[in-house]
CSV table of C-alpha atoms in Angstrom, one decimal:
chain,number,residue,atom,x,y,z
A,1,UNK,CA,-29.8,29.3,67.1
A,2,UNK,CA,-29.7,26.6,69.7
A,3,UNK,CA,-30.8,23.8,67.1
A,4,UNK,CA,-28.2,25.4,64.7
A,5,UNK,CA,-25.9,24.7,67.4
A,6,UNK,CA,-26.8,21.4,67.4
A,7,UNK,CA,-27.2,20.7,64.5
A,8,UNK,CA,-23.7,21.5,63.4
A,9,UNK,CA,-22.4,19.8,66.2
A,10,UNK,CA,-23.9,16.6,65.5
A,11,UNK,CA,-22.6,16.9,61.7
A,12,UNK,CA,-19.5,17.6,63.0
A,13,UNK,CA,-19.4,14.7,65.5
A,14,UNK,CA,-20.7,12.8,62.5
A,15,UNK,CA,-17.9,13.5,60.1
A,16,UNK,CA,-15.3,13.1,62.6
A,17,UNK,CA,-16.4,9.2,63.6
A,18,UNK,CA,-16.8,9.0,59.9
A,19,UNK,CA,-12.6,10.2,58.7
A,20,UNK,CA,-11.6,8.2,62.2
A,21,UNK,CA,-14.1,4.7,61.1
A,22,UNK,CA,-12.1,5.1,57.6
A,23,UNK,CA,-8.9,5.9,59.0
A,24,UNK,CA,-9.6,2.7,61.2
A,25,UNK,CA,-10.2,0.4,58.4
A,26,UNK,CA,-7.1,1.6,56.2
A,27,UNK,CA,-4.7,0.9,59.3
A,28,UNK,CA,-7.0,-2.9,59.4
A,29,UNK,CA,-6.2,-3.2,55.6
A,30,UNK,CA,-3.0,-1.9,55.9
A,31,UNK,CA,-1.3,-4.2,59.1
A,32,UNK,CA,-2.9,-7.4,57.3
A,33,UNK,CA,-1.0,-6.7,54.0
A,34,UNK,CA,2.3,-6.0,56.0
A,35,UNK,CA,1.5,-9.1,58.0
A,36,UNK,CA,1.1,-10.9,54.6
A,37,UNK,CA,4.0,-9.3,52.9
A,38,UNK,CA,7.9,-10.1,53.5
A,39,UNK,CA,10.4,-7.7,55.4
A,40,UNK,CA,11.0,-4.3,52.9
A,41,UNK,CA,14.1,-5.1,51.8
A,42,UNK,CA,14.6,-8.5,52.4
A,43,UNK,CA,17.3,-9.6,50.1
A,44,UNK,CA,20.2,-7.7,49.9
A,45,UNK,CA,23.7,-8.3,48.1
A,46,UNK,CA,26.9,-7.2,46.1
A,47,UNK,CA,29.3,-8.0,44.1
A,48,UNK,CA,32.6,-6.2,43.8
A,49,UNK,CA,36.2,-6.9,41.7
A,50,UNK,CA,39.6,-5.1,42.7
A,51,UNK,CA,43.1,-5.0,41.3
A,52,UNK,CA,45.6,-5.1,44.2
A,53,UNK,CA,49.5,-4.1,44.7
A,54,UNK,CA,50.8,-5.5,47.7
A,55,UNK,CA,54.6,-4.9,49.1
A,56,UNK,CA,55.7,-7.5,51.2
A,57,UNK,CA,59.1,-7.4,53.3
A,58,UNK,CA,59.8,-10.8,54.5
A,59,UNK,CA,60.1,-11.8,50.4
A,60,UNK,CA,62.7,-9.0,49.9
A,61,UNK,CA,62.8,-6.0,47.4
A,62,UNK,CA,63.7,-8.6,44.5
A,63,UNK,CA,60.1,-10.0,44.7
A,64,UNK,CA,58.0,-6.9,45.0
A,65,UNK,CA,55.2,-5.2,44.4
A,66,UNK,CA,52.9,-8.7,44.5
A,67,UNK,CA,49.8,-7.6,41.7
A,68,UNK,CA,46.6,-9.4,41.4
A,69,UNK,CA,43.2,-9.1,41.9
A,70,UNK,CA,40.0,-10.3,43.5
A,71,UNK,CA,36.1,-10.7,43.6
A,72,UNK,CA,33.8,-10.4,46.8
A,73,UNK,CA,30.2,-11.4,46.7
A,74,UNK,CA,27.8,-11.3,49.9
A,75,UNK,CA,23.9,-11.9,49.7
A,76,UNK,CA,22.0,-11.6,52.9
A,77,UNK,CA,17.7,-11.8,53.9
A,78,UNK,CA,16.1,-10.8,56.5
A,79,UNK,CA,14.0,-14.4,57.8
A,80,UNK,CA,11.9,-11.5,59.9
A,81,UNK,CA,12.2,-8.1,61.1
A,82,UNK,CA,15.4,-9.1,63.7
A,83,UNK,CA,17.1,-12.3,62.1
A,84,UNK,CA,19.6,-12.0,59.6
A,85,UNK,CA,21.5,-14.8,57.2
A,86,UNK,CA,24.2,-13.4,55.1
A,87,UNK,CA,26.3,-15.8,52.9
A,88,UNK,CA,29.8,-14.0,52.1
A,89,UNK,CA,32.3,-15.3,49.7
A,90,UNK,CA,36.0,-14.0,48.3
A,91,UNK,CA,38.8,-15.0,45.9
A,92,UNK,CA,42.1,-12.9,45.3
A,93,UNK,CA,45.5,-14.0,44.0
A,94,UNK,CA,48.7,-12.3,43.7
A,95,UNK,CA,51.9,-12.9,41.4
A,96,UNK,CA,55.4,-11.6,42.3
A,97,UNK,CA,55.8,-9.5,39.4
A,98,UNK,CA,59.9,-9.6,38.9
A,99,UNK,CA,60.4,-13.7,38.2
A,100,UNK,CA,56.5,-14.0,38.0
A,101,UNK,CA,56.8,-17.6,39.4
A,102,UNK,CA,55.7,-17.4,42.7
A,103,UNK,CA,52.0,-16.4,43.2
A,104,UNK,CA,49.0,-16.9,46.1
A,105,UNK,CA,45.5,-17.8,45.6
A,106,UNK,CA,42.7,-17.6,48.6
A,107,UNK,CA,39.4,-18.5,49.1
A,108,UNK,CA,36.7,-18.6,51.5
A,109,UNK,CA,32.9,-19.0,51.9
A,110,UNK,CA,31.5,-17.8,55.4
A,111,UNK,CA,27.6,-18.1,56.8
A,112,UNK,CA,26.4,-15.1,59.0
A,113,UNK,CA,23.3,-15.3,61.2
A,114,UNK,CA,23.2,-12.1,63.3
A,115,UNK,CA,20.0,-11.1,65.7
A,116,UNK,CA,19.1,-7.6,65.1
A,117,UNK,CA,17.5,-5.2,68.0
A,118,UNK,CA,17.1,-2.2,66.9
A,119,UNK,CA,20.7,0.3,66.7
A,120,UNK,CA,22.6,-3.3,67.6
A,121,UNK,CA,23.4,-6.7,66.4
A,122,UNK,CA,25.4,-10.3,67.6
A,123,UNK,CA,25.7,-13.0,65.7
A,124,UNK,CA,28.3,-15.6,64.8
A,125,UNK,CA,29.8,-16.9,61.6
A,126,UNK,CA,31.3,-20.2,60.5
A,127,UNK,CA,33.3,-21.1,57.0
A,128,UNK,CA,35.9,-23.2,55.0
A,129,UNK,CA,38.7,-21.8,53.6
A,130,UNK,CA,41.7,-21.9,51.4
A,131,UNK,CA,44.9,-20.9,51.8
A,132,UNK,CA,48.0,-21.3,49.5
A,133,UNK,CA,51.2,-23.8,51.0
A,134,UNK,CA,54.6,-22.6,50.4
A,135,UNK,CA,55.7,-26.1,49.2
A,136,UNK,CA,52.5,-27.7,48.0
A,137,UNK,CA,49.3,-26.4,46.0
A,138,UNK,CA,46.8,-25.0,48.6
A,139,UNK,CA,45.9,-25.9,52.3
A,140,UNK,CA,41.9,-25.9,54.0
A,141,UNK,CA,40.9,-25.0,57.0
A,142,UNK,CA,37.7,-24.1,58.8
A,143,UNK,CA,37.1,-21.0,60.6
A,144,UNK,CA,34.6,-20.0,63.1
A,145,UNK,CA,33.9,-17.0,65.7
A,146,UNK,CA,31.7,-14.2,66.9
A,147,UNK,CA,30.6,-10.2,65.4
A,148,UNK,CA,28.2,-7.4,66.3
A,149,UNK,CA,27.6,-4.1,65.5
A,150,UNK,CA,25.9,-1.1,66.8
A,151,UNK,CA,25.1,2.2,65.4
A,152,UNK,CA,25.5,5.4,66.9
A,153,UNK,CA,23.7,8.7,65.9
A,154,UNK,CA,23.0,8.9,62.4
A,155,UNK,CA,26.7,8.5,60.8
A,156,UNK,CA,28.5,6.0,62.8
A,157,UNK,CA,28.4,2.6,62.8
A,158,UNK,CA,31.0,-0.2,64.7
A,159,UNK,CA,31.5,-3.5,64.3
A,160,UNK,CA,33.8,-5.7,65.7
A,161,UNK,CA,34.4,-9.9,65.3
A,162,UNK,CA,36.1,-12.4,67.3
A,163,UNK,CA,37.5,-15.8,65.5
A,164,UNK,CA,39.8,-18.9,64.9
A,165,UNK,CA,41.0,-20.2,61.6
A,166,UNK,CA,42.2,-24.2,61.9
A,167,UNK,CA,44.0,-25.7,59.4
A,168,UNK,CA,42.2,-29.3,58.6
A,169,UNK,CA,44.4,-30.3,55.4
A,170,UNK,CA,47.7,-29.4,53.6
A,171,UNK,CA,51.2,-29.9,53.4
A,172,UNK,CA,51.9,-29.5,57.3
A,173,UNK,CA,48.9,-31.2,58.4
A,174,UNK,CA,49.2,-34.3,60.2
A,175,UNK,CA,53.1,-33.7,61.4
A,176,UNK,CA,51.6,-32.8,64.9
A,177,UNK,CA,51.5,-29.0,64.9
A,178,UNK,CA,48.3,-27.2,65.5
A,179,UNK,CA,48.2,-25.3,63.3
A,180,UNK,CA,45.7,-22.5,63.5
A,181,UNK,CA,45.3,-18.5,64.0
A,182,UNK,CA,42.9,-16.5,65.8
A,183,UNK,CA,42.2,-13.2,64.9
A,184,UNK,CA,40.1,-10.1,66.1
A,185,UNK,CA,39.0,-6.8,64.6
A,186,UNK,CA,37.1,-3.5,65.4
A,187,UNK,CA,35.9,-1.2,62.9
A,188,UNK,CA,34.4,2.0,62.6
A,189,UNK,CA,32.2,3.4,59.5
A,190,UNK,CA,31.8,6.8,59.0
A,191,UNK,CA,29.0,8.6,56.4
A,192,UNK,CA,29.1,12.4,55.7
A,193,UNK,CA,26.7,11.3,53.5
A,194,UNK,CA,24.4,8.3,52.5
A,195,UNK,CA,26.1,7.2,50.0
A,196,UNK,CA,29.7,8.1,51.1
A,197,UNK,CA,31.6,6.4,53.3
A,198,UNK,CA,35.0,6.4,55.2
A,199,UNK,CA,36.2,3.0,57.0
A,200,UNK,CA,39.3,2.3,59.4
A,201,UNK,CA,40.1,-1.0,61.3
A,202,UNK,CA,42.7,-2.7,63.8
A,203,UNK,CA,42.6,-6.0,64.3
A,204,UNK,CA,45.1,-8.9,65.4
A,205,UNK,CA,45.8,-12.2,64.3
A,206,UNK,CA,48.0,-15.0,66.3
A,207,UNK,CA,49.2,-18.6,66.0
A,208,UNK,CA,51.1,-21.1,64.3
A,209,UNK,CA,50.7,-21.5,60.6
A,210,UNK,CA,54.2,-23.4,59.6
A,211,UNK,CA,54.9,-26.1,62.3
A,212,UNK,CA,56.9,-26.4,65.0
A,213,UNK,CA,58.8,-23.0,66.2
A,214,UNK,CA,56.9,-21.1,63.5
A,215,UNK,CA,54.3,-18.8,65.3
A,216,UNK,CA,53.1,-15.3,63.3
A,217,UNK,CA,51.4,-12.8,65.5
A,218,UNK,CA,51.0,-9.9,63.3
A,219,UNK,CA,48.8,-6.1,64.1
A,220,UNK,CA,46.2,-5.1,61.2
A,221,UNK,CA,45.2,-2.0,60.3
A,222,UNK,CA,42.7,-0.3,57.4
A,223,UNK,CA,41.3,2.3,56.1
A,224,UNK,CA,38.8,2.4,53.0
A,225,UNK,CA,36.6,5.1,51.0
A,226,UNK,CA,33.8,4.5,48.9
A,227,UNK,CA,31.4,6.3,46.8
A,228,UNK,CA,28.2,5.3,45.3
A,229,UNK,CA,27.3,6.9,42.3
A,230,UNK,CA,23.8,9.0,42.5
A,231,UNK,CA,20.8,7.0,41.9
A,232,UNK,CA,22.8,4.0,40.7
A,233,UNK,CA,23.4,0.5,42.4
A,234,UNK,CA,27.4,1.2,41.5
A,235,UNK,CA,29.8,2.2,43.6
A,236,UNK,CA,34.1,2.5,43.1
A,237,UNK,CA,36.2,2.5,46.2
A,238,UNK,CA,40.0,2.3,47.3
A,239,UNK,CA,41.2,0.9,50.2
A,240,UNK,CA,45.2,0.9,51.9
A,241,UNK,CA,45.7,-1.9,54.7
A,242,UNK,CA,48.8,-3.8,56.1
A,243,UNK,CA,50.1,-5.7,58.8
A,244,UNK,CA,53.4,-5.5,61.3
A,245,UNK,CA,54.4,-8.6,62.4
A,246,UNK,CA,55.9,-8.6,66.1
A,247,UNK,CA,59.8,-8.9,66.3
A,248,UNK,CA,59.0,-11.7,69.0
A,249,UNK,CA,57.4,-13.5,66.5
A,250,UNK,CA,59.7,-16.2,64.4
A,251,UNK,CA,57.4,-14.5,61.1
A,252,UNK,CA,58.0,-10.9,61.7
A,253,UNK,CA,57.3,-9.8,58.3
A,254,UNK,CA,55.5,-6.8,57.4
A,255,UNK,CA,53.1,-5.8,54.2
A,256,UNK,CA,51.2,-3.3,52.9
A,257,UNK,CA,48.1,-3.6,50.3
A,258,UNK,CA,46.6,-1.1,48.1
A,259,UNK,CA,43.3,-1.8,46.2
A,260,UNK,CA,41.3,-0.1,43.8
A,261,UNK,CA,37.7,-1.5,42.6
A,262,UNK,CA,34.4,-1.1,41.7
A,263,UNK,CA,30.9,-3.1,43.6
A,264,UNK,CA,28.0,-3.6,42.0
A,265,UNK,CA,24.3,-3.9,44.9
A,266,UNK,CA,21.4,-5.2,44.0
A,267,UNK,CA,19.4,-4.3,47.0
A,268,UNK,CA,18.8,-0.7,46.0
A,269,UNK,CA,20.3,0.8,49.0
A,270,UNK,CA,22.4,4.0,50.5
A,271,UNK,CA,25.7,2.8,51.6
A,272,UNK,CA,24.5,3.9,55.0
A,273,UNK,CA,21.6,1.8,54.4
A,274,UNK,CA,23.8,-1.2,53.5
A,275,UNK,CA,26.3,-1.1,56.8
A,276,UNK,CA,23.1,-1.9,58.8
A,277,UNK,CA,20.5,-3.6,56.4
A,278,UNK,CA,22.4,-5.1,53.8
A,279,UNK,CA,24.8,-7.6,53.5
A,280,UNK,CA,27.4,-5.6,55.9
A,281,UNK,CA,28.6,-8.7,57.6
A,282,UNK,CA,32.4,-9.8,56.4
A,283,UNK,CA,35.3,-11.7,57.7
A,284,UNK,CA,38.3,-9.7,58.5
A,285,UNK,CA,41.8,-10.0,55.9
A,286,UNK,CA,43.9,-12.8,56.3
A,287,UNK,CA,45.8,-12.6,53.9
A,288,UNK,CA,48.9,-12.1,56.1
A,289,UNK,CA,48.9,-15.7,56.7
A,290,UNK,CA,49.9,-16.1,53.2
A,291,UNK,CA,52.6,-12.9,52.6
A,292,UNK,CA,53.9,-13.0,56.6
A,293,UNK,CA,53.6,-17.2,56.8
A,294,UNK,CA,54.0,-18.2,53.8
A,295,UNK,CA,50.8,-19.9,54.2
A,296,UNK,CA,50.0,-23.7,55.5
């Protein structure tokens, strides 16, 4: 009974070194191919189109609602498991729709490169821009500044981004006024589910975009849902935004945005997935430069 004893014993010891000696070599075979292979889910991206209807005060009743639409793109990879590039880029326009001669077009391209530690990012961003002049075609500028976000529990995330926008050509360039904005914003994203989400802002934006005695200094506020279908790299959302301009400001205008759209990824992600792995990294609106300051 004793040898029996033993004897199973020994096969036992045997077939446990055996399951842990294969169990050994799979994790060998398995941290060389993750070594060897690039982060899961490196690239990440969208594309998304809108049609807008913006009311905007300081142009009077005549000239309202503003109609136009727009087109964001982002694409963003991982370089490793905590460094991020994201290259985000935007066009929208908007005609008056009573005379239908007056209209705005904007532009910008922004770079991202955000260090990621686990539930928490910081990064910065710097881009070109371009803004419609009241007078004169469009104006350019460069902008610049600071984001992060962190996440909190499993259906929060909040982000938040410091920045400056200069003016470095257009009509009013060169007459001695710096002209130039900064602007701030803190968000908060909420999913109920993976792929649904609801979004709010407030954010600020400050400075002189018109020359001399012209200063704006206008409070933004957001809110956005979106839904992405099942199983399907589409999603269709509508946001509602605006500003209000200070009365201390000379541009104390005031407008309000509705857009309705559809976005296209092409990383394969949940929309909860995408506010922290994805290409989740975006400038806030400025677009009250050009409906509250008539632009540079």
């Amino acid at each position: 009974m004793r040898t029996s004893l033993l004897l199973g014993t020994a096969l036992g010891t045997a077939l446990a070194l055996s399951s842990f000696a294969a169990q050994a070599a799979d994790l060998v075979v398995d941290d060389a191919v993750a070594a060897a292979a690039p982060v899961s889910n490196a690239y990440a991206g969208y594309v998304a189109v809108y049609g807008s209807s913006t009311e905007s005060d300081i142009w009077g009743d005549s000239y309202n609602p503003w109609v136009g639409f727009g087109i964001d793109a982002a694409v963003s990879y991982w370089l490793d498991n905590s460094l991020q590039v994201e290259l985000e880029a935007t066009v929208s326009t908007a005609r008056e729709s009573e005379y239908e001669e007056y209209g705005f077009t904007s532009s910008r391209a922004v770079g991202h490169l955000n260090w990621s530690a686990g539930d928490y990012s910081l990064g910065g961003f710097v881009g070109v821009a371009s803004l419609p002049s009241y007078y004169y075609g469009n104006s350019y500028g460069v902008l610049a500044g600071l984001e992060g976000q962190m996440q909190l529990g499993d259906a929060f995330v909040i982000d938040g981004q410091i920045g400056y926008l200069s003016s470095t050509d257009g009509y009013y360039h060169g007459d001695g006024y710096p002209l130039g904005v900064a602007f701030g914003q803190i968000g908060v994203k909420y999913f109920p589910m993976d792929n649904l989400m609801l979004a709010a802002n407030v954010g600020a934006i400050k400075g002189n975009v018109y020359g001399d005695g012209y200063d704006m200094a206008d409070l933004t506020y957001g809110a956005t849902l979106e839904y992405q279908l099942e199983n399907t790299p589409f999603s269709v959302f509508a946001s509602y935004s605006g500003t209000v301009g200070s009365e201390d400001a000379d541009f104390d205008g005031s407008n309000q945005t509705i857009k309705i759209g559809a976005k296209f990824s092409f990383d394969g992600l949940s929309l909860k997935d995408q506010a922290t792995s994805g290409a989740s990294h975006k400038v806030m609106d400025l677009t009250s430069v050009d409906y509250n300051g008539y632009g540079w």
